[in-house]
Amino acid sequence: MNNYSNYKGMMRKIADIQYASAVLNWDQETFMPPKGATFRAQQLSTLAGIGHELATSKELGDLLNTLSTDVSLSEKEKRNIKQSLKNYNDNKKYTTEFVQELSKTISETFQSWQKAKEENNFSLYAPNLEKLVKLKREECKLLGTFAHPYDALLNQYEPGAKTADLEILFADVRSQLVAFVKKIAVKPQNKDSFMYLQYNKTKQWELGLELLKQMGYDFEAGRQDASSHPFTTNFSSQDVRVTTRINEKDLNEMIWSCIHEGGHALYEQGLPAEEYGLPSGEYVSLGIHESQSRLWENNVGRSLGYWKNNFKLLQNTFSESLKGINFEDFYKAMNIVKPSLIRTSADELTYHFHVLIRFEIEKALIEGSIEVKDLPNYWNSKYKEYLGLDVPSDSKGVLQDIHWSHGSFGYFPTYSLGSFYAAQFFAQAKKEIKGLESEIEKGNTKPLLDWLREKVHRHGKFYSAEELCIAISGEKLNFKYFMDYAAAKYTALYNL
Ligand code: CO
């Protein structure tokens, strides 16, 4: 066997361990009985240990170093080696003590966050979070020298992203989107009370499956189950699971979680199966992943054309609650713009203020210009500034998200990047696919899926996010596309 085949074999073994953990995690969120939790945690920790050993073994390191100078490799092989070597070197920067300390602190912080949120008492969480922030600051140093320490964390989710670039991007969000939302706020509001009538659970479930099927989700390579927080996970491109959450008194939850997770799942199902375990078989970044979910959710799912076809299905399913409502009423209801306290239920415009606030806070925390004790006040003043809202309690404020309690600093910006990439990609798709919008109106999204497969999915991680964006649209990420999309859509919706 030659070196490259050896490398593939080792990478696939690491992937086997990771995906086996993913199955256990998926089960934990969906079907595991409560008493299974203790041993499950132990099983996951054992597998994580084995995975880490394999991923940092001397054998793998030697092999990668040898292969990194092998000029006979193809371009794709070279890129795989470069990527794997980078991951290997990053993994090696962590001492076992640091990993253990971090993992212990995270589980303590997570538990204290749950309690603090439940009891609306930030002080129960603050001491653990302080410890965790300190460790994350250390982690930044340990990962090397960056223009800004926060870059090190950002790169774990969005390889190549820079704080300086995000500052420019979010300055655009601030100057353009804030003003635009203010124009909407003074207009008469559209009605959506019918969304909160009675919607039968079983019928919602069936409808969700139908929406997934229509998008092209392959049920031979996946399935849908219920969980308290909707998510997508995969064990290979041939087994990609989605979950949804159904609320009988709110039709929004199922519809948007199905389409959103469906978008993530189509990406995973479209990754090349023959590249299993290799960078060329993996997603590019969380921002690109999110571009796929948001493109389906917002650019397709929240468009008038999409419901021209699908509203009939919806109305036949829920004839009682949707009596007298037409697809235009429905379109207006799903696109109401209104500043609110909770990120996960925000509309597609004010959503980015929630992200902007978290970005500013994380950056300040990591560089040390604010401390954990300052968080509630800082948070509340930002919500007043950007959303004009008074935060009534920490549970509805600084305690609402799970991310920081998991040590996930640098994650939030990928949500906004996802929407902005989605707008840019969708603008390009409209140029390249003849009659795209009229096909969507007819319920035919296959040309769009084929285009995404060709432009995004099949490449795996061959391109970086920036390279991929240039390859698709001819330029780097440009906020203009999102603003153009928002301006066209909401000017019509609100008669601006
Ligand atoms: Co998502």
Coordinates of C-alpha atoms and ligand atoms in Angstrom, one line a residue:
M1 CA 0.0 0.0 0.0
N2 CA 1.3 3.5 -0.8
N3 CA 1.4 6.4 1.6
Y4 CA -1.7 8.1 0.4
S5 CA -3.8 4.9 0.7
N6 CA -2.4 4.5 4.2
Y7 CA -3.4 8.1 5.0
K8 CA -6.9 7.4 3.7
G9 CA -7.2 4.3 5.9
M10 CA -6.2 6.2 9.0
M11 CA -8.5 9.1 8.3
R12 CA -11.4 6.7 7.8
K13 CA -10.7 5.0 11.0
I14 CA -10.8 8.3 12.8
A15 CA -14.1 9.1 11.0
D16 CA -15.6 5.8 12.0
I17 CA -15.0 6.7 15.7
Q18 CA -16.4 10.2 15.2
Y19 CA -19.5 9.0 13.4
A20 CA -20.1 6.2 16.0
S21 CA -20.1 9.0 18.6
A22 CA -22.5 10.9 16.4
V23 CA -24.9 7.9 16.4
L24 CA -24.8 7.8 20.2
N25 CA -25.3 11.6 20.4
W26 CA -28.3 11.4 18.1
D27 CA -29.8 8.6 20.1
Q28 CA -29.3 10.6 23.3
E29 CA -31.3 13.5 21.9
T30 CA -34.1 11.4 20.4
F31 CA -34.8 8.0 21.9
M32 CA -32.5 7.3 24.9
P33 CA -34.4 6.6 28.2
P34 CA -33.4 8.9 31.0
K35 CA -31.5 6.3 33.0
G36 CA -29.2 5.7 30.0
A37 CA -27.5 9.1 30.5
T38 CA -24.6 8.1 32.9
F39 CA -23.2 5.3 30.9
R40 CA -23.8 7.1 27.7
A41 CA -21.6 10.0 28.9
Q42 CA -18.9 7.4 29.7
Q43 CA -19.2 5.7 26.3
L44 CA -18.9 9.1 24.5
S45 CA -15.9 10.1 26.5
T46 CA -14.2 6.8 25.8
L47 CA -14.8 7.2 22.1
A48 CA -13.6 10.8 22.2
G49 CA -10.4 9.6 23.9
I50 CA -9.7 6.9 21.2
G51 CA -10.5 9.4 18.5
H52 CA -8.1 12.0 19.9
E53 CA -5.3 9.4 20.3
L54 CA -5.7 8.4 16.6
A55 CA -5.9 12.0 15.4
T56 CA -2.7 12.9 17.3
S57 CA -0.6 9.7 16.8
K58 CA 3.0 10.0 15.8
E59 CA 2.3 7.6 12.9
L60 CA -0.2 9.9 11.4
G61 CA 2.0 12.9 11.9
D62 CA 5.0 11.3 10.2
L63 CA 2.8 10.1 7.3
L64 CA 1.3 13.6 6.8
N65 CA 4.7 15.3 6.9
T66 CA 6.0 12.8 4.3
L67 CA 3.0 13.3 2.0
S68 CA 3.1 17.1 2.3
T69 CA 6.2 17.1 0.1
D70 CA 4.9 14.5 -2.4
V71 CA 4.7 16.2 -5.7
S72 CA 3.1 13.2 -7.4
L73 CA -0.2 13.8 -5.7
S74 CA -3.2 15.2 -7.5
E75 CA -4.4 18.7 -6.6
K76 CA -7.3 17.3 -4.5
E77 CA -4.9 14.9 -2.7
K78 CA -2.5 17.8 -2.0
R79 CA -5.3 19.8 -0.5
N80 CA -6.5 16.9 1.6
I81 CA -3.0 16.5 3.0
K82 CA -2.6 20.2 3.7
Q83 CA -5.9 20.3 5.5
S84 CA -5.3 17.2 7.5
L85 CA -1.8 18.4 8.5
K86 CA -3.2 21.6 9.7
N87 CA -5.8 19.8 11.8
Y88 CA -3.1 17.5 13.1
N89 CA -0.8 20.3 14.2
D90 CA -3.7 22.2 15.8
N91 CA -4.7 19.1 17.7
K92 CA -1.1 18.6 18.9
K93 CA -1.1 22.1 20.5
Y94 CA -3.4 20.9 23.2
T95 CA -1.9 19.1 26.2
T96 CA -4.0 16.3 27.7
E97 CA -4.2 18.3 30.9
F98 CA -5.7 21.3 29.1
V99 CA -8.2 19.1 27.2
Q100 CA -9.3 17.5 30.4
E101 CA -9.6 20.8 32.3
L102 CA -11.6 22.3 29.5
S103 CA -13.9 19.4 29.2
K104 CA -14.5 19.3 33.0
T105 CA -15.1 23.1 33.1
I106 CA -17.5 22.9 30.2
S107 CA -19.7 20.3 31.8
E108 CA -19.8 22.2 35.1
T109 CA -20.5 25.5 33.3
F110 CA -23.3 23.8 31.2
Q111 CA -24.9 22.5 34.4
S112 CA -24.7 25.8 36.1
W113 CA -26.1 27.6 33.1
Q114 CA -29.2 25.3 33.0
K115 CA -29.9 26.0 36.7
A116 CA -29.2 29.7 36.3
K117 CA -31.6 30.0 33.3
E118 CA -34.3 28.1 35.1
E119 CA -34.0 30.2 38.2
N120 CA -33.2 33.4 36.4
N121 CA -30.1 33.9 38.5
F122 CA -26.9 34.9 36.6
S123 CA -24.7 34.6 39.6
L124 CA -25.2 30.8 39.7
Y125 CA -23.4 30.7 36.3
A126 CA -20.9 33.5 36.5
P127 CA -18.1 31.8 38.5
N128 CA -18.0 28.8 36.1
L129 CA -18.3 31.0 33.1
E130 CA -15.4 33.1 34.4
K131 CA -13.2 30.0 34.6
L132 CA -14.3 28.9 31.1
V133 CA -13.5 32.3 29.6
K134 CA -10.1 32.2 31.2
L135 CA -9.5 28.8 29.6
K136 CA -10.7 30.1 26.2
R137 CA -8.3 33.0 26.4
E138 CA -5.5 30.5 27.2
E139 CA -6.7 28.4 24.2
C140 CA -6.3 31.4 21.9
K141 CA -2.7 31.9 23.0
L142 CA -2.0 28.2 22.7
L143 CA -3.2 28.1 19.1
G144 CA -0.7 30.6 17.9
T145 CA -0.4 34.2 17.0
F146 CA -3.4 35.9 15.2
A147 CA -4.1 39.4 14.3
H148 CA -6.8 39.3 17.0
P149 CA -7.0 36.6 19.7
Y150 CA -10.7 36.0 18.8
D151 CA -9.6 34.9 15.3
A152 CA -8.3 31.6 16.8
L153 CA -11.8 30.7 18.1
L154 CA -13.6 31.9 15.0
N155 CA -11.4 29.7 12.9
Q156 CA -12.6 26.6 14.7
Y157 CA -16.0 27.1 13.0
E158 CA -15.2 29.3 10.1
P159 CA -11.6 28.5 8.9
G160 CA -9.9 31.5 7.5
A161 CA -12.4 34.1 9.0
K162 CA -10.9 37.2 10.5
T163 CA -12.2 39.5 13.2
A164 CA -11.2 42.5 11.2
D165 CA -13.4 41.4 8.2
L166 CA -16.3 40.6 10.5
E167 CA -16.0 44.1 12.0
I168 CA -16.4 45.6 8.5
L169 CA -19.3 43.3 7.7
F170 CA -21.2 44.0 10.9
A171 CA -20.6 47.7 10.5
D172 CA -22.6 47.4 7.3
V173 CA -25.3 45.5 9.2
R174 CA -25.4 48.3 11.7
S175 CA -25.5 51.2 9.3
Q176 CA -27.8 49.7 6.6
L177 CA -30.0 47.1 8.3
V178 CA -30.8 49.1 11.4
A179 CA -32.1 52.0 9.3
F180 CA -34.1 49.7 7.1
V181 CA -35.8 47.9 10.0
K182 CA -36.7 51.4 11.4
K183 CA -38.5 52.2 8.2
I184 CA -40.5 49.0 8.5
A185 CA -41.4 49.5 12.2
V186 CA -43.5 52.7 11.5
K187 CA -45.7 50.9 8.9
P188 CA -48.9 49.1 9.7
Q189 CA -48.2 45.5 10.9
N190 CA -49.4 42.4 9.0
K191 CA -51.6 39.8 10.8
D192 CA -50.4 36.4 11.8
S193 CA -52.8 35.3 14.6
F194 CA -54.1 32.4 12.5
M195 CA -50.6 30.8 12.8
Y196 CA -51.3 30.2 16.5
L197 CA -54.6 28.4 16.2
Q198 CA -54.9 24.6 16.6
Y199 CA -52.7 22.5 14.3
N200 CA -52.9 18.8 14.7
K201 CA -49.6 17.1 15.6
T202 CA -49.9 14.1 13.4
K203 CA -50.9 16.1 10.4
Q204 CA -48.0 18.5 11.0
W205 CA -45.6 15.6 11.1
E206 CA -46.9 14.3 7.8
L207 CA -46.7 17.7 6.2
G208 CA -43.1 18.1 7.3
L209 CA -42.2 14.8 5.7
E210 CA -43.9 16.0 2.5
L211 CA -42.0 19.3 2.5
L212 CA -38.7 17.3 2.9
K213 CA -39.6 15.0 0.1
Q214 CA -40.4 17.9 -2.2
M215 CA -37.0 19.5 -1.5
G216 CA -35.3 16.3 -2.7
Y217 CA -34.3 14.9 0.8
D218 CA -33.5 11.2 0.3
F219 CA -35.4 9.1 2.8
E220 CA -33.3 6.1 1.8
A221 CA -30.3 8.0 3.2
G222 CA -32.0 9.5 6.2
R223 CA -35.0 9.8 8.5
Q224 CA -36.8 12.4 10.6
D225 CA -37.5 12.1 14.3
A226 CA -38.6 14.5 17.0
S227 CA -36.3 16.3 19.5
S228 CA -36.6 19.3 21.8
H229 CA -34.2 21.3 19.7
P230 CA -34.2 20.6 15.9
F231 CA -30.9 19.5 14.5
T232 CA -29.2 17.7 11.6
T233 CA -26.6 15.1 12.1
N234 CA -24.9 12.6 9.8
F235 CA -23.0 9.3 10.0
S236 CA -21.9 9.4 6.4
S237 CA -23.4 11.1 3.3
Q238 CA -25.6 8.0 3.1
D239 CA -27.2 8.4 6.5
V240 CA -28.2 12.0 7.3
R241 CA -30.8 12.4 10.1
V242 CA -33.0 15.4 10.8
T243 CA -35.2 16.2 13.7
T244 CA -38.1 18.6 14.2
R245 CA -40.2 20.0 16.9
I246 CA -43.9 20.3 16.7
N247 CA -46.1 22.8 18.6
E248 CA -49.8 22.3 18.1
K249 CA -50.4 26.0 18.8
D250 CA -47.7 27.4 16.5
L251 CA -47.4 26.3 12.9
N252 CA -44.2 28.2 12.4
E253 CA -42.0 25.9 14.4
M254 CA -42.5 22.7 12.3
I255 CA -42.4 24.5 8.9
W256 CA -39.2 26.4 9.5
S257 CA -37.4 23.7 11.3
C258 CA -38.2 21.2 8.6
I259 CA -37.1 23.4 5.7
H260 CA -34.0 24.7 7.6
E261 CA -32.8 21.3 8.7
G262 CA -33.7 19.9 5.3
G263 CA -31.3 22.4 3.7
H264 CA -28.5 21.3 6.0
A265 CA -29.3 17.7 5.3
L266 CA -29.3 18.1 1.5
Y267 CA -25.8 19.5 1.8
E268 CA -24.6 16.4 3.8
Q269 CA -26.4 14.0 1.4
G270 CA -24.7 15.7 -1.5
L271 CA -21.2 15.3 -0.2
P272 CA -19.2 12.8 -2.2
A273 CA -19.5 9.3 -0.5
E274 CA -16.3 8.1 -2.0
E275 CA -14.4 10.8 -0.1
Y276 CA -15.7 9.5 3.3
G277 CA -13.4 10.6 6.2
L278 CA -11.3 13.0 4.1
P279 CA -11.5 16.8 4.0
S280 CA -12.8 16.4 0.4
G281 CA -15.8 14.6 1.8
E282 CA -16.6 17.2 4.5
Y283 CA -18.5 20.5 4.6
V284 CA -16.5 23.7 4.1
S285 CA -17.4 25.6 7.3
L286 CA -20.3 26.3 9.5
G287 CA -21.1 29.5 7.6
I288 CA -21.3 27.6 4.3
H289 CA -23.4 24.9 6.0
E290 CA -25.7 27.5 7.3
S291 CA -25.9 29.1 3.8
Q292 CA -27.5 25.9 2.6
S293 CA -30.2 25.8 5.4
R294 CA -30.9 29.5 5.1
L295 CA -31.1 29.5 1.3
W296 CA -33.9 26.9 1.5
E297 CA -35.5 28.4 4.6
N298 CA -35.5 32.1 3.6
N299 CA -34.8 32.5 -0.1
V300 CA -37.0 29.6 -1.1
G301 CA -39.3 28.9 1.9
R302 CA -40.2 32.4 2.8
S303 CA -40.9 33.5 -0.8
L304 CA -44.3 34.2 -2.3
G305 CA -43.7 31.8 -5.2
Y306 CA -43.0 28.8 -3.0
W307 CA -46.4 29.1 -1.3
K308 CA -48.3 29.8 -4.5
N309 CA -47.9 26.0 -5.0
N310 CA -47.7 24.7 -1.4
F311 CA -50.4 26.7 0.3
K312 CA -53.1 24.5 -1.2
L313 CA -51.5 21.5 0.5
L314 CA -51.4 23.4 3.8
Q315 CA -55.0 24.6 3.5
N316 CA -56.2 21.1 2.6
T317 CA -54.4 19.7 5.7
F318 CA -55.6 22.4 8.1
S319 CA -58.9 23.5 6.5
E320 CA -60.4 24.6 9.9
S321 CA -57.6 26.9 11.1
L322 CA -56.7 28.3 7.7
K323 CA -60.3 29.0 6.6
G324 CA -60.6 32.2 4.7
I325 CA -56.8 32.7 4.5
N326 CA -55.1 32.9 1.1
F327 CA -51.4 32.4 0.2
E328 CA -50.7 36.1 0.2
D329 CA -52.0 36.4 3.8
F330 CA -49.8 33.5 4.7
Y331 CA -46.8 35.0 3.0
K332 CA -47.2 38.3 4.9
A333 CA -47.7 36.4 8.2
M334 CA -44.4 34.5 7.8
N335 CA -42.5 37.6 7.0
I336 CA -43.4 39.9 9.9
V337 CA -40.5 42.0 11.0
K338 CA -40.6 42.8 14.7
P339 CA -37.7 43.4 17.2
S340 CA -37.9 40.7 19.8
L341 CA -35.8 39.4 22.8
I342 CA -35.1 35.8 21.7
R343 CA -32.7 35.1 18.9
T344 CA -34.1 31.7 17.8
S345 CA -37.6 33.1 17.1
A346 CA -36.4 36.3 15.5
D347 CA -37.4 37.3 11.9
E348 CA -34.8 37.1 9.2
L349 CA -33.8 40.8 9.4
T350 CA -33.7 41.6 13.1
Y351 CA -32.0 38.1 13.6
H352 CA -28.7 39.7 12.6
F353 CA -28.9 42.3 15.4
H354 CA -29.0 39.4 17.8
V355 CA -25.8 38.0 16.2
L356 CA -24.1 41.4 16.1
I357 CA -24.7 41.8 19.8
R358 CA -23.2 38.4 20.6
F359 CA -20.2 39.1 18.3
E360 CA -19.4 42.3 20.0
I361 CA -19.7 40.8 23.4
E362 CA -17.6 37.7 22.6
K363 CA -14.9 39.7 21.0
A364 CA -14.7 42.0 24.1
L365 CA -14.7 39.0 26.5
I366 CA -11.9 37.2 24.7
E367 CA -9.7 40.3 24.3
G368 CA -10.4 41.1 28.0
S369 CA -12.0 44.5 27.5
I370 CA -15.0 43.3 29.5
E371 CA -15.4 40.6 32.2
V372 CA -18.1 38.1 32.9
K373 CA -19.6 40.1 35.7
D374 CA -20.3 42.9 33.2
L375 CA -22.3 40.7 30.9
P376 CA -25.9 41.3 32.0
N377 CA -25.6 45.1 31.9
Y378 CA -23.7 45.1 28.7
W379 CA -26.2 42.7 27.1
N380 CA -29.2 44.8 28.2
S381 CA -27.7 48.0 27.0
K382 CA -27.0 46.5 23.6
Y383 CA -30.6 45.2 23.3
K384 CA -31.8 48.7 24.0
E385 CA -29.4 50.2 21.5
Y386 CA -30.0 47.9 18.6
L387 CA -33.5 46.5 19.1
G388 CA -35.0 49.2 21.3
L389 CA -36.0 46.7 23.9
D390 CA -35.9 46.5 27.7
V391 CA -34.8 43.1 28.7
P392 CA -37.1 42.0 31.5
S393 CA -34.9 39.2 32.9
D394 CA -31.6 37.5 32.4
S395 CA -33.4 34.3 31.4
K396 CA -34.8 36.2 28.4
G397 CA -31.5 38.0 28.0
V398 CA -27.9 36.9 28.5
L399 CA -28.9 33.4 29.7
Q400 CA -31.0 32.4 26.7
D401 CA -28.4 30.7 24.5
I402 CA -26.5 27.4 25.3
H403 CA -23.4 28.3 23.3
W404 CA -21.2 30.1 25.8
S405 CA -21.9 27.4 28.4
H406 CA -20.5 24.9 26.0
G407 CA -17.4 27.1 25.4
S408 CA -18.6 27.9 21.9
F409 CA -17.2 31.4 21.4
G410 CA -16.9 32.3 17.8
Y411 CA -19.9 30.3 16.7
F412 CA -22.6 33.0 16.5
P413 CA -21.2 34.9 13.5
T414 CA -21.5 31.8 11.3
Y415 CA -25.3 32.2 11.5
S416 CA -25.2 35.7 9.9
L417 CA -22.5 34.6 7.4
G418 CA -24.9 31.8 6.4
S419 CA -27.7 34.2 5.5
F420 CA -25.4 36.5 3.7
Y421 CA -23.8 33.7 1.6
A422 CA -27.2 32.4 0.9
A423 CA -28.4 35.7 -0.6
Q424 CA -25.3 35.9 -2.7
F425 CA -25.6 32.3 -3.9
F426 CA -29.3 32.6 -4.6
A427 CA -28.8 35.8 -6.7
Q428 CA -26.3 33.8 -8.8
A429 CA -28.6 30.8 -9.1
K430 CA -31.3 33.1 -10.4
K431 CA -28.9 34.3 -13.1
E432 CA -27.8 30.8 -14.1
I433 CA -31.0 28.7 -13.9
K434 CA -33.4 29.7 -16.5
G435 CA -36.9 30.3 -15.1
L436 CA -35.8 29.3 -11.5
E437 CA -38.6 31.3 -9.8
S438 CA -41.3 30.0 -12.1
E439 CA -40.1 26.4 -11.4
I440 CA -40.3 27.0 -7.7
E441 CA -43.8 28.4 -8.2
K442 CA -44.7 25.1 -9.8
G443 CA -43.3 23.2 -6.9
N444 CA -40.2 22.1 -8.8
T445 CA -37.0 22.8 -6.8
K446 CA -35.0 20.1 -8.5
P447 CA -33.1 22.6 -10.8
L448 CA -32.0 24.5 -7.7
L449 CA -30.9 21.4 -5.9
D450 CA -29.0 20.2 -9.0
W451 CA -27.3 23.6 -9.1
L452 CA -26.3 23.5 -5.4
R453 CA -25.0 19.9 -5.8
E454 CA -22.8 21.1 -8.7
K455 CA -21.7 24.4 -7.2
V456 CA -21.3 23.6 -3.5
H457 CA -22.0 20.0 -2.3
R458 CA -19.8 17.9 -4.6
H459 CA -16.7 19.8 -3.8
G460 CA -16.5 18.9 -0.1
K461 CA -13.8 21.0 1.5
F462 CA -11.7 21.3 -1.7
Y463 CA -12.3 25.1 -1.6
S464 CA -12.1 27.4 1.4
A465 CA -15.3 29.4 2.1
E466 CA -13.8 32.5 0.4
E467 CA -12.6 30.5 -2.6
L468 CA -16.0 28.8 -3.0
C469 CA -17.8 32.1 -2.8
I470 CA -15.5 33.5 -5.6
A471 CA -15.9 30.3 -7.6
I472 CA -19.7 30.6 -7.5
S473 CA -20.3 34.3 -7.7
G474 CA -17.1 35.8 -9.0
E475 CA -16.5 37.8 -5.8
K476 CA -15.9 37.6 -2.1
L477 CA -18.7 37.7 0.4
N478 CA -20.6 41.0 -0.2
F479 CA -23.3 42.2 2.1
K480 CA -24.9 44.0 -0.7
Y481 CA -26.6 40.9 -1.9
F482 CA -28.4 40.4 1.4
M483 CA -29.5 44.1 1.5
D484 CA -30.7 43.9 -2.1
Y485 CA -32.7 40.8 -1.3
A486 CA -34.2 42.4 1.8
A487 CA -34.9 45.7 0.1
A488 CA -36.8 44.1 -2.8
K489 CA -38.8 41.8 -0.6
Y490 CA -39.7 44.0 2.3
T491 CA -40.4 47.1 0.2
A492 CA -43.2 45.2 -1.5
L493 CA -44.4 43.6 1.8
Y494 CA -44.6 46.8 3.7
N495 CA -45.2 49.3 1.0
L496 CA -42.1 51.2 1.9
Ligands
CO1 CO -28.7 25.8 11.0

